[in-house]
Amino acid sequence: MSENTQNNTPKKEQYSLNDDRRVKVLSPGALVAKRFFRNRLAVVGLTMLLAMFVFSFIGGVVSPYGQDQQFYTYTQMSKEYVGVTRNDKLRFVVADGQEFGSIAQSKGNEAIKKGEETFTYKDNNYEVENLSEDLYVFRQGRTVLAYASKDMVTAADGVAELSFDAKLAALTAQAAGETTFTADGQDYELDADGNIIQSGSEVAYIGRFVVSAADASVVISRDFRDRLEEAIDDNITEFNYTDADGNEAEYDIVYDASTGVWSVKQMTETYVFDRYASPNKEHWLGTDTNGMDMLTRLMYGGRVSLIIGFIVVAIEGSIGIVMGGISGYFGGWVDNLIMRIVDVFYCLPSMPIIIILGAAMDAMRIDSWTRMMYLMLILGFLGWPGIARLVRGQILSLREQEFMTAAEACGISAWHRIFRHLIPNVIPQLIVTCTMSLGSTILTEATLSFLGLGVKYPFASWGNIINDVNNAYVMTNYLFIWVPAGICLLITVLGFNFVGDGLRDAFDPKMKR
């Protein structure tokens, strides 16, 4: 080989044995990350969680609707309009200012059935005047106390009622077959159809149908009463009626044989919640029972469920680290005391306690936001013993090692040794435990919300969204109400479990063997 060729060949760089460039060294954190991302199942779980976080937190921001925004629509609804009874029994009407109670009326009925002209009640004598088989008048001396009649006097406009004397005079005239009568200084006419006329205007009428409006503000016209009575007499179950303002409506008549009442329902166009609307271009997952957009509720529900999960785990971790750290480091009577407290918490029936507290908050009508805060505090306060035992066990094994002996020899305080040297060595196990418990916390919150004891309206959570499925009909016919929330719960909890398993294997690879 020529001298020029040797000069052109680059010399290979030589490293000494103590040169850091010989070996590429990874930090402990980088090694954990490398092992974690080599675990395909852990990566899948992390991807699932990222998708749910983006869906819940970013989706709620970009959604054009609010979590409690309600949507309305017009629909034909059947509403209770009036109730109708045929008065086939004697009905008592008591004069103004007179006393003739239910017991006296019962005594009067007995006298009528026996054909007696007098009866006694509470040492008082009463007279029964028979004007016809459908009209009886009750007196005490010359004073008229009441009358009992199968026919009723009803104002023509449904508002301006005649006086007691006018009603009795009208019924008396009808029983006697007269066409005129006088009452309260006024002259009235009575036609063959039972219409009471004063000065050429109909003011009332006599009939056996009693029509009671479901809404006190509704005035039943005479024309509608006549049309209704005609339909009932002809056994018609539905009819159309146009009122004086030209508004036409359809009416359904349903007879209840047990009560003897005809229920008249009006079909009207009503502005109501757009309940259980099927998925469409405006509402991709339809609407719920309150007319709210389901996709938006799912987004905000995920935000609430995830926030509750993280805050509860943070509370559990904070209490557990402090109690476990103190117990494991000091030992002795301190350890015994804290472990007995942990045993007491393990013996508490958590779910019944939470249900009782939830019912108490319902009774006290605590607002939704405060209730959610209480829920997080309760779940966190009841869940710390497991973390405390984990921390205690780890610290018991670490406190006897050489680095702790050196720290104590250097004069470092006990609290500094616990929270600056011992606790950081427990963090890997804590991360795994807390990650795994996030899924169970979210499931617990969803269960409580489903039972109506967790997050309340107007806040959404995946649990109270599923709570809308309160009967078999909704569950089988409106799958878009509860299936998406169930899928979100499944993906989130499964993702946390996958990530927890991946972190456990990354921190301690020997566990896979």
Short mmCIF file of C-alpha atoms in Angstrom, two decimals:
data_model
loop_
_atom_site.label_atom_id
_atom_site.label_comp_id
_atom_site.label_asym_id
_atom_site.label_seq_id
_atom_site.Cartn_x
_atom_site.Cartn_y
_atom_site.Cartn_z
CA MET A 1 0.00 0.00 0.00
CA SER A 2 1.38 3.41 -0.96
CA GLU A 3 2.18 6.15 1.52
CA ASN A 4 -0.50 8.46 -0.02
CA THR A 5 -3.22 5.84 0.47
CA GLN A 6 -2.28 5.40 4.13
CA ASN A 7 -2.40 9.16 4.68
CA ASN A 8 -5.95 9.40 3.16
CA THR A 9 -7.42 6.69 5.47
CA PRO A 10 -9.14 8.35 8.49
CA LYS A 11 -7.88 7.22 11.85
CA LYS A 12 -10.39 5.48 14.09
CA GLU A 13 -11.04 7.53 17.26
CA GLN A 14 -9.95 5.75 20.40
CA TYR A 15 -11.95 5.90 23.69
CA SER A 16 -10.57 5.23 27.09
CA LEU A 17 -12.34 2.87 29.47
CA ASN A 18 -13.58 5.70 31.68
CA ASP A 19 -14.84 7.86 28.79
CA ASP A 20 -18.60 8.53 29.11
CA ARG A 21 -18.94 8.41 25.32
CA ARG A 22 -18.31 4.65 25.25
CA VAL A 23 -21.80 3.77 26.53
CA LYS A 24 -25.10 5.58 25.91
CA VAL A 25 -26.60 5.83 29.40
CA LEU A 26 -30.38 6.43 29.88
CA SER A 27 -31.81 8.05 32.95
CA PRO A 28 -34.21 5.97 35.12
CA GLY A 29 -37.13 7.98 33.83
CA ALA A 30 -36.12 7.45 30.23
CA LEU A 31 -35.76 3.73 30.85
CA VAL A 32 -39.29 3.58 32.32
CA ALA A 33 -40.66 5.53 29.34
CA LYS A 34 -38.84 3.26 26.91
CA ARG A 35 -40.25 0.13 28.54
CA PHE A 36 -43.71 1.69 28.69
CA PHE A 37 -43.85 2.59 25.00
CA ARG A 38 -42.58 -0.87 24.04
CA ASN A 39 -45.74 -2.27 25.67
CA ARG A 40 -48.32 -2.18 22.87
CA LEU A 41 -51.27 -2.64 25.22
CA ALA A 42 -50.11 0.30 27.34
CA VAL A 43 -49.79 2.47 24.23
CA VAL A 44 -53.32 1.46 23.18
CA GLY A 45 -54.58 2.42 26.65
CA LEU A 46 -52.78 5.76 26.51
CA THR A 47 -54.29 6.44 23.08
CA MET A 48 -57.76 5.63 24.41
CA LEU A 49 -57.30 8.04 27.33
CA LEU A 50 -55.97 10.81 25.11
CA ALA A 51 -58.99 10.37 22.82
CA MET A 52 -61.38 10.62 25.79
CA PHE A 53 -59.59 13.69 27.17
CA VAL A 54 -59.75 15.43 23.79
CA PHE A 55 -63.41 14.42 23.40
CA SER A 56 -64.36 15.68 26.87
CA PHE A 57 -62.32 18.83 27.32
CA ILE A 58 -61.80 20.10 23.77
CA GLY A 59 -65.11 18.75 22.44
CA GLY A 60 -67.07 20.70 25.06
CA VAL A 61 -65.30 23.91 23.99
CA VAL A 62 -65.99 23.52 20.26
CA SER A 63 -69.55 22.27 20.70
CA PRO A 64 -72.10 24.89 19.61
CA TYR A 65 -74.44 23.91 22.46
CA GLY A 66 -74.28 24.20 26.24
CA GLN A 67 -74.53 21.20 28.54
CA ASP A 68 -77.91 22.39 29.91
CA GLN A 69 -79.26 23.98 26.71
CA GLN A 70 -82.74 22.66 25.95
CA PHE A 71 -84.39 22.37 22.55
CA TYR A 72 -88.11 22.62 21.84
CA THR A 73 -90.50 21.53 19.13
CA TYR A 74 -94.18 21.74 18.26
CA THR A 75 -96.20 18.56 18.59
CA GLN A 76 -99.81 17.45 18.83
CA MET A 77 -100.57 16.51 22.43
CA SER A 78 -103.68 15.24 24.15
CA LYS A 79 -104.35 17.35 27.25
CA GLU A 80 -107.02 16.95 29.89
CA TYR A 81 -109.57 19.65 29.08
CA VAL A 82 -112.76 19.01 31.08
CA GLY A 83 -114.39 16.34 33.17
CA VAL A 84 -118.10 15.60 32.73
CA THR A 85 -120.51 13.84 35.07
CA ARG A 86 -124.21 13.15 34.65
CA ASN A 87 -125.99 14.20 37.83
CA ASP A 88 -128.24 11.18 38.49
CA LYS A 89 -128.18 11.70 42.26
CA LEU A 90 -129.50 14.49 44.41
CA ARG A 91 -126.91 17.22 44.94
CA PHE A 92 -127.23 19.60 47.87
CA VAL A 93 -126.82 23.36 47.53
CA VAL A 94 -126.69 25.28 50.82
CA ALA A 95 -128.03 28.81 51.12
CA ASP A 96 -125.54 31.62 51.76
CA GLY A 97 -124.87 32.09 55.46
CA GLN A 98 -126.71 28.92 56.52
CA GLU A 99 -125.36 25.77 58.16
CA PHE A 100 -126.40 22.47 56.68
CA GLY A 101 -123.39 20.19 56.85
CA SER A 102 -122.69 16.73 55.46
CA ILE A 103 -124.27 14.88 58.40
CA ALA A 104 -127.44 16.97 58.15
CA GLN A 105 -127.49 16.29 54.41
CA SER A 106 -127.20 12.56 55.10
CA LYS A 107 -130.13 12.79 57.52
CA GLY A 108 -132.09 14.67 54.85
CA ASN A 109 -131.36 11.93 52.30
CA GLU A 110 -132.67 9.32 54.72
CA ALA A 111 -135.85 11.32 55.23
CA ILE A 112 -136.36 11.59 51.47
CA LYS A 113 -135.92 7.85 50.99
CA LYS A 114 -138.40 7.11 53.80
CA GLY A 115 -140.88 9.70 52.48
CA GLU A 116 -140.79 11.66 55.74
CA GLU A 117 -141.58 15.36 55.85
CA THR A 118 -139.47 16.14 58.93
CA PHE A 119 -136.31 14.91 60.63
CA THR A 120 -134.30 15.83 63.72
CA TYR A 121 -130.58 16.44 64.08
CA LYS A 122 -128.83 17.85 67.19
CA ASP A 123 -132.18 18.71 68.79
CA ASN A 124 -133.09 20.78 65.73
CA ASN A 125 -136.21 20.01 63.69
CA TYR A 126 -136.02 20.30 59.91
CA GLU A 127 -138.81 20.28 57.33
CA VAL A 128 -138.56 18.56 53.95
CA GLU A 129 -140.66 20.08 51.16
CA ASN A 130 -141.14 17.83 48.14
CA LEU A 131 -141.55 20.05 45.04
CA SER A 132 -140.98 17.16 42.61
CA GLU A 133 -139.25 13.79 42.59
CA ASP A 134 -136.04 15.60 41.56
CA LEU A 135 -136.28 18.68 43.82
CA TYR A 136 -136.51 18.94 47.63
CA VAL A 137 -136.26 22.03 49.83
CA PHE A 138 -135.10 21.95 53.47
CA ARG A 139 -136.43 24.53 55.90
CA GLN A 140 -136.24 25.39 59.55
CA GLY A 141 -139.36 27.37 60.25
CA ARG A 142 -139.68 29.88 57.40
CA THR A 143 -135.94 29.91 56.68
CA VAL A 144 -134.75 27.97 53.63
CA LEU A 145 -131.49 26.21 54.50
CA ALA A 146 -130.75 24.23 51.34
CA TYR A 147 -132.22 22.35 48.43
CA ALA A 148 -131.40 19.00 46.83
CA SER A 149 -131.86 18.57 43.10
CA LYS A 150 -130.71 16.39 40.24
CA ASP A 151 -130.77 19.40 37.93
CA MET A 152 -128.07 22.07 38.20
CA VAL A 153 -128.26 25.76 37.32
CA THR A 154 -125.16 26.84 35.41
CA ALA A 155 -124.25 30.30 34.19
CA ALA A 156 -124.34 30.62 30.41
CA ASP A 157 -120.90 32.24 30.29
CA GLY A 158 -119.50 29.88 32.95
CA VAL A 159 -118.55 32.82 35.18
CA ALA A 160 -121.43 34.93 36.50
CA GLU A 161 -123.37 32.54 38.72
CA LEU A 162 -126.94 33.24 39.81
CA SER A 163 -127.72 33.66 43.50
CA PHE A 164 -129.09 30.83 45.64
CA ASP A 165 -132.57 32.33 45.58
CA ALA A 166 -132.51 32.70 41.78
CA LYS A 167 -131.39 29.10 41.31
CA LEU A 168 -134.08 27.78 43.64
CA ALA A 169 -136.72 29.91 41.94
CA ALA A 170 -135.65 28.62 38.50
CA LEU A 171 -135.81 24.99 39.63
CA THR A 172 -139.14 25.58 41.35
CA ALA A 173 -140.55 27.13 38.17
CA GLN A 174 -139.34 24.20 36.09
CA ALA A 175 -140.85 21.68 38.54
CA ALA A 176 -144.21 23.56 38.38
CA GLY A 177 -144.07 23.84 34.56
CA GLU A 178 -144.00 27.65 34.67
CA THR A 179 -142.28 29.79 32.02
CA THR A 180 -141.54 32.84 34.18
CA PHE A 181 -140.29 33.49 37.70
CA THR A 182 -139.03 36.36 39.85
CA ALA A 183 -136.01 36.35 42.10
CA ASP A 184 -133.92 39.12 43.73
CA GLY A 185 -136.33 41.68 42.28
CA GLN A 186 -135.59 40.53 38.73
CA ASP A 187 -137.93 38.91 36.21
CA TYR A 188 -136.75 35.84 34.31
CA GLU A 189 -138.09 33.65 31.53
CA LEU A 190 -137.65 29.88 31.32
CA ASP A 191 -137.96 28.13 27.94
CA ALA A 192 -138.63 24.47 27.18
CA ASP A 193 -134.90 23.68 26.83
CA GLY A 194 -134.17 24.90 30.34
CA ASN A 195 -132.61 28.21 29.24
CA ILE A 196 -132.99 31.08 31.71
CA ILE A 197 -133.45 34.41 29.91
CA GLN A 198 -133.34 37.92 31.31
CA SER A 199 -134.06 40.99 29.17
CA GLY A 200 -133.73 38.90 26.00
CA SER A 201 -130.28 37.49 26.96
CA GLU A 202 -129.54 34.00 28.15
CA VAL A 203 -127.93 34.19 31.59
CA ALA A 204 -128.06 30.55 32.69
CA TYR A 205 -129.50 27.16 31.91
CA ILE A 206 -130.74 24.09 33.74
CA GLY A 207 -129.16 20.72 33.01
CA ARG A 208 -127.97 17.48 34.55
CA PHE A 209 -124.48 17.48 33.10
CA VAL A 210 -121.77 18.93 35.32
CA VAL A 211 -118.77 20.14 33.30
CA SER A 212 -115.60 20.95 35.25
CA ALA A 213 -112.59 22.48 33.50
CA ALA A 214 -109.18 20.95 34.28
CA ASP A 215 -107.70 24.46 34.29
CA ALA A 216 -109.53 27.00 36.43
CA SER A 217 -108.67 29.77 33.93
CA VAL A 218 -110.61 28.01 31.14
CA VAL A 219 -114.18 29.24 30.61
CA ILE A 220 -116.53 26.63 29.15
CA SER A 221 -119.05 28.21 26.80
CA ARG A 222 -122.67 27.12 26.61
CA ASP A 223 -122.26 26.16 22.97
CA PHE A 224 -119.38 23.81 23.82
CA ARG A 225 -121.39 22.27 26.68
CA ASP A 226 -124.29 21.60 24.33
CA ARG A 227 -121.96 20.03 21.75
CA LEU A 228 -120.36 17.92 24.45
CA GLU A 229 -123.68 16.73 25.90
CA GLU A 230 -124.88 15.85 22.42
CA ALA A 231 -121.73 13.79 21.77
CA ILE A 232 -122.11 11.94 25.09
CA ASP A 233 -125.80 11.22 24.47
CA ASP A 234 -124.90 9.84 21.01
CA ASN A 235 -121.97 7.77 22.43
CA ILE A 236 -119.48 9.58 20.22
CA THR A 237 -115.84 9.16 21.33
CA GLU A 238 -114.37 12.10 19.40
CA PHE A 239 -115.59 15.31 17.81
CA ASN A 240 -114.31 18.59 16.40
CA TYR A 241 -115.36 21.98 17.72
CA THR A 242 -114.67 25.51 16.51
CA ASP A 243 -114.86 28.23 19.16
CA ALA A 244 -116.07 31.81 18.76
CA ASP A 245 -112.56 32.94 17.71
CA GLY A 246 -112.44 30.45 14.86
CA ASN A 247 -109.97 28.07 16.54
CA GLU A 248 -110.73 24.45 15.70
CA ALA A 249 -109.65 21.60 17.93
CA GLU A 250 -110.19 17.87 18.17
CA TYR A 251 -111.56 16.33 21.36
CA ASP A 252 -111.48 12.75 22.61
CA ILE A 253 -114.07 11.44 25.09
CA VAL A 254 -113.15 8.57 27.41
CA TYR A 255 -115.65 7.18 29.91
CA ASP A 256 -114.45 5.72 33.22
CA ALA A 257 -117.11 3.30 34.41
CA SER A 258 -115.61 3.03 37.91
CA THR A 259 -116.06 6.76 38.59
CA GLY A 260 -118.87 7.57 36.18
CA VAL A 261 -116.85 10.46 34.74
CA TRP A 262 -116.29 11.32 31.08
CA SER A 263 -112.75 12.60 30.54
CA VAL A 264 -112.55 15.02 27.62
CA LYS A 265 -109.08 15.56 26.16
CA GLN A 266 -108.15 18.27 23.72
CA MET A 267 -105.63 17.68 20.94
CA THR A 268 -103.56 20.85 20.69
CA GLU A 269 -100.29 21.90 19.10
CA THR A 270 -97.97 22.35 22.06
CA TYR A 271 -94.47 23.81 22.33
CA VAL A 272 -92.62 21.12 24.31
CA PHE A 273 -89.14 19.73 24.93
CA ASP A 274 -87.76 17.94 21.89
CA ARG A 275 -87.56 14.70 23.91
CA TYR A 276 -85.80 11.62 22.56
CA ALA A 277 -85.27 13.07 19.10
CA SER A 278 -83.52 10.58 16.84
CA PRO A 279 -79.96 11.35 15.67
CA ASN A 280 -79.96 13.96 12.91
CA LYS A 281 -77.65 16.54 11.36
CA GLU A 282 -78.32 19.04 14.18
CA HIS A 283 -78.06 16.50 17.02
CA TRP A 284 -75.67 13.72 15.99
CA LEU A 285 -76.64 11.53 18.94
CA GLY A 286 -80.21 12.81 19.33
CA THR A 287 -81.64 14.44 22.46
CA ASP A 288 -82.44 13.16 25.94
CA THR A 289 -85.62 13.28 28.03
CA ASN A 290 -85.06 17.01 28.79
CA GLY A 291 -84.52 17.95 25.15
CA MET A 292 -80.74 18.39 25.54
CA ASP A 293 -78.15 17.50 22.92
CA MET A 294 -76.76 14.07 23.81
CA LEU A 295 -73.34 14.53 22.19
CA THR A 296 -72.73 17.74 24.16
CA ARG A 297 -73.93 16.11 27.37
CA LEU A 298 -71.50 13.25 26.77
CA MET A 299 -68.62 15.70 26.34
CA TYR A 300 -69.40 17.64 29.51
CA GLY A 301 -70.21 14.40 31.32
CA GLY A 302 -66.76 13.04 30.51
CA ARG A 303 -65.21 16.25 31.81
CA VAL A 304 -67.07 15.93 35.13
CA SER A 305 -66.34 12.20 35.52
CA LEU A 306 -62.62 12.63 34.80
CA ILE A 307 -62.25 15.65 37.06
CA ILE A 308 -64.01 13.84 39.90
CA GLY A 309 -61.76 10.82 39.37
CA PHE A 310 -58.53 12.83 39.51
CA ILE A 311 -59.58 14.97 42.49
CA VAL A 312 -60.74 11.94 44.48
CA VAL A 313 -57.47 10.10 43.77
CA ALA A 314 -55.52 13.25 44.72
CA ILE A 315 -57.36 13.40 48.06
CA GLU A 316 -56.82 9.69 48.65
CA GLY A 317 -53.14 9.99 47.75
CA SER A 318 -52.52 13.04 49.94
CA ILE A 319 -54.06 11.51 53.05
CA GLY A 320 -52.59 8.07 52.33
CA ILE A 321 -49.03 9.37 51.80
CA VAL A 322 -49.05 11.43 55.00
CA MET A 323 -50.59 8.72 57.19
CA GLY A 324 -48.58 5.88 55.64
CA GLY A 325 -45.34 7.85 55.74
CA ILE A 326 -45.70 8.71 59.42
CA SER A 327 -46.78 5.17 60.31
CA GLY A 328 -43.96 3.46 58.41
CA TYR A 329 -41.17 5.75 59.58
CA PHE A 330 -41.92 6.17 63.29
CA GLY A 331 -43.34 2.70 63.93
CA GLY A 332 -44.18 1.74 67.51
CA TRP A 333 -47.38 3.11 69.06
CA VAL A 334 -47.74 5.62 66.22
CA ASP A 335 -47.79 2.78 63.68
CA ASN A 336 -50.26 0.79 65.81
CA LEU A 337 -52.58 3.77 66.19
CA ILE A 338 -52.64 4.64 62.49
CA MET A 339 -53.05 1.01 61.43
CA ARG A 340 -56.01 0.60 63.78
CA ILE A 341 -57.56 3.70 62.20
CA VAL A 342 -56.97 2.08 58.80
CA ASP A 343 -58.67 -1.10 60.05
CA VAL A 344 -61.68 0.93 61.19
CA PHE A 345 -61.97 2.53 57.74
CA TYR A 346 -61.72 -0.89 56.10
CA CYS A 347 -64.63 -2.07 58.26
CA LEU A 348 -66.88 0.83 57.26
CA PRO A 349 -69.54 -0.13 54.67
CA SER A 350 -68.63 2.56 52.15
CA MET A 351 -71.51 2.16 49.71
CA PRO A 352 -74.32 2.27 52.33
CA ILE A 353 -72.67 5.32 53.93
CA ILE A 354 -72.47 7.10 50.58
CA ILE A 355 -76.10 6.20 49.78
CA ILE A 356 -77.27 7.52 53.18
CA LEU A 357 -75.31 10.76 52.75
CA GLY A 358 -76.67 11.14 49.22
CA ALA A 359 -80.25 10.75 50.48
CA ALA A 360 -79.52 13.29 53.24
CA MET A 361 -78.25 15.80 50.66
CA ASP A 362 -81.43 15.22 48.66
CA ALA A 363 -83.53 15.98 51.74
CA MET A 364 -81.53 19.15 52.46
CA ARG A 365 -81.88 20.26 48.80
CA ILE A 366 -78.16 20.98 48.43
CA ASP A 367 -77.36 22.64 45.10
CA SER A 368 -75.64 20.61 42.38
CA TRP A 369 -72.20 22.26 42.62
CA THR A 370 -71.92 21.91 46.41
CA ARG A 371 -73.19 18.35 46.18
CA MET A 372 -70.44 17.49 43.70
CA MET A 373 -67.81 18.93 46.06
CA TYR A 374 -69.18 16.86 48.95
CA LEU A 375 -69.19 13.76 46.75
CA MET A 376 -65.49 14.16 45.94
CA LEU A 377 -64.58 14.76 49.58
CA ILE A 378 -66.57 11.73 50.76
CA LEU A 379 -65.09 9.39 48.15
CA GLY A 380 -61.57 10.66 48.85
CA PHE A 381 -61.94 10.42 52.62
CA LEU A 382 -63.19 6.83 52.43
CA GLY A 383 -60.56 5.63 49.94
CA TRP A 384 -57.18 6.54 51.49
CA PRO A 385 -56.48 3.43 53.70
CA GLY A 386 -55.25 1.30 50.78
CA ILE A 387 -52.66 3.89 49.76
CA ALA A 388 -51.61 4.37 53.41
CA ARG A 389 -50.87 0.65 53.76
CA LEU A 390 -48.89 0.62 50.51
CA VAL A 391 -46.75 3.59 51.58
CA ARG A 392 -46.23 2.14 55.06
CA GLY A 393 -45.04 -1.20 53.68
CA GLN A 394 -42.59 0.42 51.28
CA ILE A 395 -41.17 2.77 53.92
CA LEU A 396 -40.71 -0.06 56.42
CA SER A 397 -38.33 -1.72 53.94
CA LEU A 398 -36.57 1.51 52.88
CA ARG A 399 -35.92 3.11 56.25
CA GLU A 400 -33.28 0.53 57.21
CA GLN A 401 -31.19 0.98 54.07
CA GLU A 402 -27.78 2.68 54.01
CA PHE A 403 -28.87 5.97 52.42
CA MET A 404 -31.33 6.54 55.29
CA THR A 405 -28.61 5.80 57.85
CA ALA A 406 -26.39 8.35 56.11
CA ALA A 407 -29.22 10.92 56.06
CA GLU A 408 -29.79 10.44 59.77
CA ALA A 409 -26.04 10.73 60.47
CA CYS A 410 -25.97 14.04 58.61
CA GLY A 411 -28.53 15.43 61.05
CA ILE A 412 -31.41 15.76 58.56
CA SER A 413 -34.78 16.16 60.31
CA ALA A 414 -37.27 13.30 60.42
CA TRP A 415 -39.88 15.12 58.28
CA HIS A 416 -37.19 15.95 55.72
CA ARG A 417 -36.08 12.30 55.60
CA ILE A 418 -39.67 11.12 55.13
CA PHE A 419 -40.83 13.53 52.45
CA ARG A 420 -37.51 14.17 50.62
CA HIS A 421 -35.91 10.73 50.71
CA LEU A 422 -38.46 8.02 51.50
CA ILE A 423 -41.66 9.18 49.75
CA PRO A 424 -39.92 9.82 46.38
CA ASN A 425 -38.81 6.18 46.39
CA VAL A 426 -42.44 5.11 46.78
CA ILE A 427 -43.72 7.31 43.95
CA PRO A 428 -43.43 4.62 41.22
CA GLN A 429 -45.71 2.23 43.14
CA LEU A 430 -48.05 5.13 43.99
CA ILE A 431 -48.36 6.12 40.34
CA VAL A 432 -49.35 2.58 39.39
CA THR A 433 -51.85 2.28 42.26
CA CYS A 434 -53.43 5.69 41.63
CA THR A 435 -53.71 5.03 37.90
CA MET A 436 -55.49 1.76 38.55
CA SER A 437 -57.81 3.35 41.13
CA LEU A 438 -58.84 6.15 38.74
CA GLY A 439 -60.91 3.69 36.74
CA SER A 440 -62.66 2.28 39.81
CA THR A 441 -63.35 5.81 41.12
CA ILE A 442 -65.00 6.81 37.85
CA LEU A 443 -67.11 3.64 37.97
CA THR A 444 -68.13 4.40 41.57
CA GLU A 445 -69.18 7.93 40.63
CA ALA A 446 -71.11 6.59 37.62
CA THR A 447 -72.88 4.04 39.83
CA LEU A 448 -73.89 6.69 42.37
CA SER A 449 -75.06 9.08 39.65
CA PHE A 450 -77.04 6.28 38.03
CA LEU A 451 -78.75 5.66 41.37
CA GLY A 452 -79.55 9.39 41.60
CA LEU A 453 -77.14 9.96 44.52
CA GLY A 454 -74.18 11.45 42.67
CA VAL A 455 -73.88 14.34 40.23
CA LYS A 456 -77.20 16.12 39.78
CA TYR A 457 -78.82 18.17 37.02
CA PRO A 458 -77.83 20.50 35.38
CA PHE A 459 -74.33 18.99 35.55
CA ALA A 460 -73.81 15.98 33.33
CA SER A 461 -71.84 12.85 34.10
CA TRP A 462 -71.80 9.54 32.31
CA GLY A 463 -73.60 8.01 35.27
CA ASN A 464 -76.58 10.36 35.39
CA ILE A 465 -76.83 10.24 31.58
CA ILE A 466 -77.44 6.48 31.86
CA ASN A 467 -79.91 7.28 34.67
CA ASP A 468 -82.28 8.60 31.98
CA VAL A 469 -82.94 4.97 31.06
CA ASN A 470 -85.52 4.63 33.82
CA ASN A 471 -87.80 2.13 32.13
CA ALA A 472 -87.63 -0.79 29.73
CA TYR A 473 -89.30 1.14 26.90
CA VAL A 474 -86.61 3.83 26.81
CA MET A 475 -83.85 1.24 27.21
CA THR A 476 -85.03 -0.81 24.21
CA ASN A 477 -86.24 1.95 21.89
CA TYR A 478 -83.70 4.75 22.48
CA LEU A 479 -80.31 3.06 22.41
CA PHE A 480 -78.62 6.35 21.51
CA ILE A 481 -79.40 7.62 25.04
CA TRP A 482 -77.38 5.12 27.09
CA VAL A 483 -75.13 3.11 24.76
CA PRO A 484 -72.68 5.99 23.95
CA ALA A 485 -72.26 6.81 27.68
CA GLY A 486 -71.62 3.13 28.42
CA ILE A 487 -69.03 2.97 25.62
CA CYS A 488 -67.29 6.09 26.97
CA LEU A 489 -67.13 4.53 30.44
CA LEU A 490 -65.77 1.29 29.00
CA ILE A 491 -63.06 3.02 26.95
CA THR A 492 -61.95 5.26 29.83
CA VAL A 493 -61.81 2.58 32.54
CA LEU A 494 -60.16 0.10 30.17
CA GLY A 495 -57.63 2.76 29.16
CA PHE A 496 -56.70 3.47 32.78
CA ASN A 497 -56.30 -0.26 33.46
CA PHE A 498 -54.06 -0.73 30.39
CA VAL A 499 -51.93 2.26 31.36
CA GLY A 500 -51.71 1.05 34.97
CA ASP A 501 -50.54 -2.39 33.84
CA GLY A 502 -48.02 -0.80 31.49
CA LEU A 503 -46.61 1.45 34.22
CA ARG A 504 -46.33 -1.46 36.62
CA ASP A 505 -44.34 -3.48 34.09
CA ALA A 506 -42.20 -0.47 33.16
CA PHE A 507 -41.25 0.34 36.75
CA ASP A 508 -40.57 -3.31 37.64
CA PRO A 509 -39.81 -5.44 34.54
CA LYS A 510 -39.23 -8.52 36.71
CA MET A 511 -42.96 -8.74 37.41
CA LYS A 512 -43.55 -9.92 33.83
CA ARG A 513 -41.35 -12.96 34.31
#
